[in-house]
Amino acid sequence: MACIERNAYPSPLNYYCYPKSVCTSVNETICHGIPDKYVLKDGDIINLDVTLYYGGKVFKKKSMSLNVLGFHGDYYVGEKAKQDPDTVRVVETARECLEYAIRVVKPGTLFRDIGSSVRFKKKKNEINNESYCGHGINRLFHCFPEVPHYGKNKAVGIAKSGMCFTIEPMISLGVWKFKILIFIFMGLIIGRLRLVMGKEVHN
């Protein structure tokens, strides 16, 4: 309702059958977690992903030429999370990687160099997930360019003035292998301790 009251529409809702208006990824969920009846506990970490169409005739399927705005953040749940060394290490590493990547973005930056900057900033025992990328976001929810968050990638393209795309490094402790659960829109890390995703919509 908060979106509708402000002449906006929650982008995730009904996107590839996604049933909710926001993504809530808890602990081992890589991204696009579906809000449910799980009660957050002291010691959890949660990622909130809020994306919306803003302004325009959002209720007509033919009207897709709308700007997409977004907010993404990782949060500690309670004091236990803030006091756990592994939790703090993975959350803060993700934030550092995101901040470091943002610094290299300017007109003329190669998209593959954004991934290389994230790789440079990672610390020992953090493993950057190599299966999901940042992406263009504007008239379409997910579009060109792809923005990898790891080194030695083969991303094509150069950042230009006026482009809008996401940077969202995903950092885990342990292995980065994952599986898809429930919908094609939700991923879960297998055999690791914690995972977070820092995300920024960069224009």
mmCIF file of N, CA and C in Angstrom, residues 25-118:
data_model
loop_
_atom_site.group_PDB
_atom_site.id
_atom_site.type_symbol
_atom_site.label_atom_id
_atom_site.label_comp_id
_atom_site.label_asym_id
_atom_site.label_seq_id
_atom_site.Cartn_x
_atom_site.Cartn_y
_atom_site.Cartn_z
ATOM 1 N N SER A 25 15.997 -11.639 2.274
ATOM 2 C CA SER A 25 16.925 -12.773 2.233
ATOM 3 C C SER A 25 17.612 -12.914 3.585
ATOM 4 N N VAL A 26 17.340 -14.020 4.271
ATOM 5 C CA VAL A 26 17.837 -14.239 5.634
ATOM 6 C C VAL A 26 18.961 -15.273 5.622
ATOM 7 N N ASN A 27 20.045 -14.947 6.305
ATOM 8 C CA ASN A 27 21.172 -15.861 6.519
ATOM 9 C C ASN A 27 21.721 -16.445 5.225
ATOM 10 N N GLU A 28 21.440 -17.728 4.932
ATOM 11 C CA GLU A 28 22.086 -18.393 3.806
ATOM 12 C C GLU A 28 21.444 -18.105 2.452
ATOM 13 N N THR A 29 20.363 -17.360 2.404
ATOM 14 C CA THR A 29 19.724 -17.054 1.127
ATOM 15 C C THR A 29 20.555 -16.032 0.362
ATOM 16 N N ILE A 30 20.891 -16.358 -0.881
ATOM 17 C CA ILE A 30 21.710 -15.457 -1.684
ATOM 18 C C ILE A 30 20.941 -14.175 -1.999
ATOM 19 N N CYS A 31 19.751 -14.343 -2.566
ATOM 20 C CA CYS A 31 18.998 -13.177 -3.010
ATOM 21 C C CYS A 31 17.548 -13.581 -3.282
ATOM 22 N N HIS A 32 16.686 -12.571 -3.344
ATOM 23 C CA HIS A 32 15.279 -12.763 -3.715
ATOM 24 C C HIS A 32 14.533 -13.707 -2.776
ATOM 25 N N GLY A 33 14.879 -13.667 -1.492
ATOM 26 C CA GLY A 33 14.143 -14.448 -0.510
ATOM 27 C C GLY A 33 12.701 -13.975 -0.422
ATOM 28 N N ILE A 34 11.806 -14.902 -0.181
ATOM 29 C CA ILE A 34 10.376 -14.591 -0.142
ATOM 30 C C ILE A 34 9.925 -14.402 1.304
ATOM 31 N N PRO A 35 9.357 -13.250 1.652
ATOM 32 C CA PRO A 35 8.857 -13.053 3.014
ATOM 33 C C PRO A 35 7.862 -14.146 3.395
ATOM 34 N N ASP A 36 8.031 -14.693 4.601
ATOM 35 C CA ASP A 36 7.131 -15.746 5.068
ATOM 36 C C ASP A 36 6.897 -15.571 6.565
ATOM 37 N N LYS A 37 6.527 -16.629 7.247
ATOM 38 C CA LYS A 37 6.198 -16.540 8.670
ATOM 39 C C LYS A 37 7.411 -16.754 9.576
ATOM 40 N N TYR A 38 8.595 -16.859 8.993
ATOM 41 C CA TYR A 38 9.801 -17.021 9.805
ATOM 42 C C TYR A 38 9.977 -15.803 10.710
ATOM 43 N N VAL A 39 10.217 -16.047 11.989
ATOM 44 C CA VAL A 39 10.420 -14.969 12.960
ATOM 45 C C VAL A 39 11.918 -14.743 13.125
ATOM 46 N N LEU A 40 12.373 -13.542 12.851
ATOM 47 C CA LEU A 40 13.793 -13.229 12.965
ATOM 48 C C LEU A 40 14.277 -13.446 14.392
ATOM 49 N N LYS A 41 15.497 -13.995 14.513
ATOM 50 C CA LYS A 41 16.083 -14.278 15.822
ATOM 51 C C LYS A 41 17.330 -13.434 16.031
ATOM 52 N N ASP A 42 17.641 -13.187 17.285
ATOM 53 C CA ASP A 42 18.881 -12.508 17.634
ATOM 54 C C ASP A 42 20.046 -13.321 17.079
ATOM 55 N N GLY A 43 20.862 -12.707 16.232
ATOM 56 C CA GLY A 43 21.963 -13.417 15.597
ATOM 57 C C GLY A 43 21.794 -13.600 14.102
ATOM 58 N N ASP A 44 20.575 -13.410 13.590
ATOM 59 C CA ASP A 44 20.341 -13.509 12.151
ATOM 60 C C ASP A 44 20.915 -12.290 11.430
ATOM 61 N N ILE A 45 21.062 -12.424 10.121
ATOM 62 C CA ILE A 45 21.294 -11.269 9.263
ATOM 63 C C ILE A 45 20.228 -11.300 8.175
ATOM 64 N N ILE A 46 19.829 -10.131 7.739
ATOM 65 C CA ILE A 46 18.773 -10.049 6.727
ATOM 66 C C ILE A 46 19.145 -9.015 5.674
ATOM 67 N N ASN A 47 18.810 -9.328 4.447
ATOM 68 C CA ASN A 47 18.990 -8.404 3.342
ATOM 69 C C ASN A 47 17.610 -7.986 2.847
ATOM 70 N N LEU A 48 17.387 -6.689 2.761
ATOM 71 C CA LEU A 48 16.116 -6.154 2.262
ATOM 72 C C LEU A 48 16.335 -5.577 0.875
ATOM 73 N N ASP A 49 15.504 -5.965 -0.056
ATOM 74 C CA ASP A 49 15.613 -5.521 -1.446
ATOM 75 C C ASP A 49 14.283 -4.902 -1.849
ATOM 76 N N VAL A 50 14.269 -3.577 -1.957
ATOM 77 C CA VAL A 50 13.053 -2.839 -2.300
ATOM 78 C C VAL A 50 13.255 -2.187 -3.667
ATOM 79 N N THR A 51 12.434 -2.545 -4.627
ATOM 80 C CA THR A 51 12.540 -1.984 -5.973
ATOM 81 C C THR A 51 11.148 -1.603 -6.453
ATOM 82 N N LEU A 52 11.048 -0.480 -7.168
ATOM 83 C CA LEU A 52 9.714 -0.049 -7.578
ATOM 84 C C LEU A 52 9.722 0.713 -8.890
ATOM 85 N N TYR A 53 8.591 0.650 -9.569
ATOM 86 C CA TYR A 53 8.310 1.548 -10.678
ATOM 87 C C TYR A 53 7.732 2.814 -10.066
ATOM 88 N N TYR A 54 8.251 3.955 -10.486
ATOM 89 C CA TYR A 54 7.773 5.203 -9.891
ATOM 90 C C TYR A 54 7.295 6.162 -10.977
ATOM 91 N N GLY A 55 6.084 6.657 -10.797
ATOM 92 C CA GLY A 55 5.530 7.619 -11.737
ATOM 93 C C GLY A 55 5.032 6.948 -13.003
ATOM 94 N N GLY A 56 3.996 7.483 -13.606
ATOM 95 C CA GLY A 56 3.491 6.912 -14.848
ATOM 96 C C GLY A 56 2.317 5.987 -14.623
ATOM 97 N N LYS A 57 1.811 5.428 -15.700
ATOM 98 C CA LYS A 57 0.634 4.566 -15.635
ATOM 99 C C LYS A 57 1.075 3.131 -15.398
ATOM 100 N N VAL A 58 1.387 2.831 -14.162
ATOM 101 C CA VAL A 58 2.016 1.551 -13.845
ATOM 102 C C VAL A 58 1.059 0.373 -13.942
ATOM 103 N N PHE A 59 -0.220 0.613 -14.038
ATOM 104 C CA PHE A 59 -1.169 -0.496 -14.008
ATOM 105 C C PHE A 59 -1.502 -1.018 -15.406
ATOM 106 N N LYS A 60 -1.009 -0.375 -16.436
ATOM 107 C CA LYS A 60 -1.265 -0.828 -17.794
ATOM 108 C C LYS A 60 -0.057 -1.607 -18.300
ATOM 109 N N LYS A 61 -0.280 -2.814 -18.750
ATOM 110 C CA LYS A 61 0.821 -3.675 -19.176
ATOM 111 C C LYS A 61 1.624 -3.063 -20.321
ATOM 112 N N LYS A 62 0.998 -2.250 -21.139
ATOM 113 C CA LYS A 62 1.704 -1.666 -22.274
ATOM 114 C C LYS A 62 2.619 -0.524 -21.850
ATOM 115 N N SER A 63 2.448 -0.026 -20.654
ATOM 116 C CA SER A 63 3.250 1.107 -20.200
ATOM 117 C C SER A 63 4.445 0.604 -19.401
ATOM 118 N N MET A 64 5.565 0.381 -20.089
ATOM 119 C CA MET A 64 6.752 -0.147 -19.427
ATOM 120 C C MET A 64 7.894 0.864 -19.387
ATOM 121 N N SER A 65 7.705 2.032 -19.990
ATOM 122 C CA SER A 65 8.783 3.011 -20.069
ATOM 123 C C SER A 65 8.841 3.846 -18.799
ATOM 124 N N LEU A 66 9.195 3.173 -17.693
ATOM 125 C CA LEU A 66 9.219 3.826 -16.392
ATOM 126 C C LEU A 66 10.582 3.643 -15.749
ATOM 127 N N ASN A 67 11.024 4.630 -15.029
ATOM 128 C CA ASN A 67 12.267 4.488 -14.297
ATOM 129 C C ASN A 67 12.086 3.520 -13.141
ATOM 130 N N VAL A 68 13.087 2.739 -12.858
ATOM 131 C CA VAL A 68 13.048 1.805 -11.743
ATOM 132 C C VAL A 68 13.982 2.310 -10.657
ATOM 133 N N LEU A 69 13.461 2.469 -9.468
ATOM 134 C CA LEU A 69 14.259 2.909 -8.334
ATOM 135 C C LEU A 69 14.452 1.738 -7.390
ATOM 136 N N GLY A 70 15.530 1.743 -6.627
ATOM 137 C CA GLY A 70 15.766 0.609 -5.744
ATOM 138 C C GLY A 70 16.532 0.967 -4.489
ATOM 139 N N PHE A 71 16.358 0.119 -3.486
ATOM 140 C CA PHE A 71 17.114 0.231 -2.243
ATOM 141 C C PHE A 71 17.462 -1.168 -1.781
ATOM 142 N N HIS A 72 18.657 -1.336 -1.303
ATOM 143 C CA HIS A 72 19.117 -2.660 -0.901
ATOM 144 C C HIS A 72 20.012 -2.479 0.311
ATOM 145 N N GLY A 73 19.857 -3.323 1.324
ATOM 146 C CA GLY A 73 20.723 -3.206 2.493
ATOM 147 C C GLY A 73 20.805 -4.483 3.292
ATOM 148 N N ASP A 74 21.968 -4.695 3.916
ATOM 149 C CA ASP A 74 22.180 -5.835 4.807
ATOM 150 C C ASP A 74 22.146 -5.342 6.247
ATOM 151 N N TYR A 75 21.462 -6.090 7.114
ATOM 152 C CA TYR A 75 21.275 -5.640 8.488
ATOM 153 C C TYR A 75 21.539 -6.761 9.491
ATOM 154 N N TYR A 76 22.146 -6.378 10.600
ATOM 155 C CA TYR A 76 22.304 -7.294 11.728
ATOM 156 C C TYR A 76 20.983 -7.360 12.484
ATOM 157 N N VAL A 77 20.625 -8.542 12.946
ATOM 158 C CA VAL A 77 19.425 -8.704 13.767
ATOM 159 C C VAL A 77 19.875 -8.951 15.200
ATOM 160 N N GLY A 78 19.720 -7.948 16.061
ATOM 161 C CA GLY A 78 20.087 -8.099 17.463
ATOM 162 C C GLY A 78 21.580 -7.978 17.723
ATOM 163 N N GLU A 79 21.940 -8.050 19.001
ATOM 164 C CA GLU A 79 23.325 -7.869 19.421
ATOM 165 C C GLU A 79 24.200 -9.080 19.122
ATOM 166 N N LYS A 80 23.624 -10.287 19.124
ATOM 167 C CA LYS A 80 24.432 -11.482 18.853
ATOM 168 C C LYS A 80 25.069 -11.415 17.473
ATOM 169 N N ALA A 81 24.327 -10.919 16.516
ATOM 170 C CA ALA A 81 24.860 -10.814 15.159
ATOM 171 C C ALA A 81 26.044 -9.857 15.113
ATOM 172 N N LYS A 82 25.935 -8.752 15.836
ATOM 173 C CA LYS A 82 27.004 -7.755 15.843
ATOM 174 C C LYS A 82 28.248 -8.235 16.576
ATOM 175 N N GLN A 83 28.081 -9.239 17.443
ATOM 176 C CA GLN A 83 29.199 -9.737 18.237
ATOM 177 C C GLN A 83 29.832 -10.998 17.656
ATOM 178 N N ASP A 84 29.227 -11.557 16.622
ATOM 179 C CA ASP A 84 29.760 -12.775 16.016
ATOM 180 C C ASP A 84 30.812 -12.410 14.967
ATOM 181 N N PRO A 85 32.066 -12.840 15.137
ATOM 182 C CA PRO A 85 33.145 -12.436 14.221
ATOM 183 C C PRO A 85 32.884 -12.810 12.760
ATOM 184 N N ASP A 86 32.362 -14.013 12.522
ATOM 185 C CA ASP A 86 32.098 -14.428 11.145
ATOM 186 C C ASP A 86 31.021 -13.572 10.497
ATOM 187 N N THR A 87 29.974 -13.290 11.265
ATOM 188 C CA THR A 87 28.887 -12.467 10.733
ATOM 189 C C THR A 87 29.382 -11.073 10.388
ATOM 190 N N VAL A 88 30.117 -10.472 11.313
ATOM 191 C CA VAL A 88 30.635 -9.122 11.084
ATOM 192 C C VAL A 88 31.589 -9.114 9.894
ATOM 193 N N ARG A 89 32.437 -10.125 9.799
ATOM 194 C CA ARG A 89 33.419 -10.163 8.719
ATOM 195 C C ARG A 89 32.749 -10.224 7.347
ATOM 196 N N VAL A 90 31.740 -11.063 7.224
ATOM 197 C CA VAL A 90 31.117 -11.212 5.908
ATOM 198 C C VAL A 90 30.259 -9.998 5.548
ATOM 199 N N VAL A 91 29.540 -9.428 6.525
ATOM 200 C CA VAL A 91 28.712 -8.249 6.247
ATOM 201 C C VAL A 91 29.581 -7.053 5.884
ATOM 202 N N GLU A 92 30.613 -6.815 6.680
ATOM 203 C CA GLU A 92 31.450 -5.644 6.433
ATOM 204 C C GLU A 92 32.290 -5.811 5.171
ATOM 205 N N THR A 93 32.695 -7.037 4.857
ATOM 206 C CA THR A 93 33.432 -7.265 3.614
ATOM 207 C C THR A 93 32.561 -6.936 2.408
ATOM 208 N N ALA A 94 31.296 -7.340 2.463
ATOM 209 C CA ALA A 94 30.379 -7.027 1.363
ATOM 210 C C ALA A 94 30.235 -5.519 1.189
ATOM 211 N N ARG A 95 30.133 -4.815 2.296
ATOM 212 C CA ARG A 95 29.993 -3.354 2.215
ATOM 213 C C ARG A 95 31.254 -2.716 1.650
ATOM 214 N N GLU A 96 32.409 -3.208 2.083
ATOM 215 C CA GLU A 96 33.667 -2.670 1.581
ATOM 216 C C GLU A 96 33.820 -2.932 0.081
ATOM 217 N N CYS A 97 33.442 -4.135 -0.344
ATOM 218 C CA CYS A 97 33.515 -4.465 -1.770
ATOM 219 C C CYS A 97 32.611 -3.551 -2.588
ATOM 220 N N LEU A 98 31.416 -3.301 -2.078
ATOM 221 C CA LEU A 98 30.472 -2.429 -2.768
ATOM 222 C C LEU A 98 31.033 -1.015 -2.877
ATOM 223 N N GLU A 99 31.517 -0.488 -1.764
ATOM 224 C CA GLU A 99 32.059 0.870 -1.761
ATOM 225 C C GLU A 99 33.263 0.987 -2.691
ATOM 226 N N TYR A 100 34.106 -0.032 -2.697
ATOM 227 C CA TYR A 100 35.299 -0.018 -3.538
ATOM 228 C C TYR A 100 34.917 -0.043 -5.011
ATOM 229 N N ALA A 101 33.907 -0.849 -5.346
ATOM 230 C CA ALA A 101 33.465 -0.929 -6.739
ATOM 231 C C ALA A 101 32.862 0.394 -7.206
ATOM 232 N N ILE A 102 32.088 1.036 -6.337
ATOM 233 C CA ILE A 102 31.452 2.304 -6.701
ATOM 234 C C ILE A 102 32.500 3.356 -7.049
ATOM 235 N N ARG A 103 33.626 3.320 -6.336
ATOM 236 C CA ARG A 103 34.672 4.323 -6.571
ATOM 237 C C ARG A 103 35.259 4.266 -7.977
ATOM 238 N N VAL A 104 35.234 3.098 -8.596
ATOM 239 C CA VAL A 104 35.849 2.984 -9.927
ATOM 240 C C VAL A 104 34.877 3.346 -11.044
ATOM 241 N N VAL A 105 33.598 3.534 -10.710
ATOM 242 C CA VAL A 105 32.593 3.791 -11.747
ATOM 243 C C VAL A 105 32.632 5.250 -12.185
ATOM 244 N N LYS A 106 32.788 5.427 -13.469
ATOM 245 C CA LYS A 106 32.745 6.745 -14.103
ATOM 246 C C LYS A 106 32.577 6.505 -15.595
ATOM 247 N N PRO A 107 32.192 7.511 -16.361
ATOM 248 C CA PRO A 107 32.114 7.301 -17.806
ATOM 249 C C PRO A 107 33.444 6.778 -18.341
ATOM 250 N N GLY A 108 33.378 5.694 -19.089
ATOM 251 C CA GLY A 108 34.588 5.095 -19.632
ATOM 252 C C GLY A 108 35.073 3.869 -18.892
ATOM 253 N N THR A 109 34.511 3.595 -17.707
ATOM 254 C CA THR A 109 34.900 2.398 -16.955
ATOM 255 C C THR A 109 34.425 1.142 -17.683
ATOM 256 N N LEU A 110 35.306 0.164 -17.835
ATOM 257 C CA LEU A 110 34.915 -1.125 -18.396
ATOM 258 C C LEU A 110 34.134 -1.901 -17.346
ATOM 259 N N PHE A 111 33.030 -2.516 -17.730
ATOM 260 C CA PHE A 111 32.239 -3.275 -16.758
ATOM 261 C C PHE A 111 33.044 -4.412 -16.140
ATOM 262 N N ARG A 112 33.942 -5.010 -16.904
ATOM 263 C CA ARG A 112 34.753 -6.095 -16.347
ATOM 264 C C ARG A 112 35.685 -5.596 -15.246
ATOM 265 N N ASP A 113 36.052 -4.310 -15.290
ATOM 266 C CA ASP A 113 36.944 -3.767 -14.264
ATOM 267 C C ASP A 113 36.232 -3.578 -12.930
ATOM 268 N N ILE A 114 34.917 -3.439 -12.954
ATOM 269 C CA ILE A 114 34.166 -3.349 -11.700
ATOM 270 C C ILE A 114 34.316 -4.656 -10.934
ATOM 271 N N GLY A 115 34.193 -5.773 -11.648
ATOM 272 C CA GLY A 115 34.375 -7.078 -11.017
ATOM 273 C C GLY A 115 35.780 -7.269 -10.487
ATOM 274 N N SER A 116 36.757 -6.801 -11.230
ATOM 275 C CA SER A 116 38.147 -6.926 -10.789
ATOM 276 C C SER A 116 38.387 -6.139 -9.510
ATOM 277 N N SER A 117 37.726 -4.992 -9.375
ATOM 278 C CA SER A 117 37.910 -4.189 -8.163
ATOM 279 C C SER A 117 37.319 -4.887 -6.950
ATOM 280 N N VAL A 118 36.188 -5.586 -7.137
ATOM 281 C CA VAL A 118 35.584 -6.344 -6.036
ATOM 282 C C VAL A 118 36.513 -7.478 -5.622
#
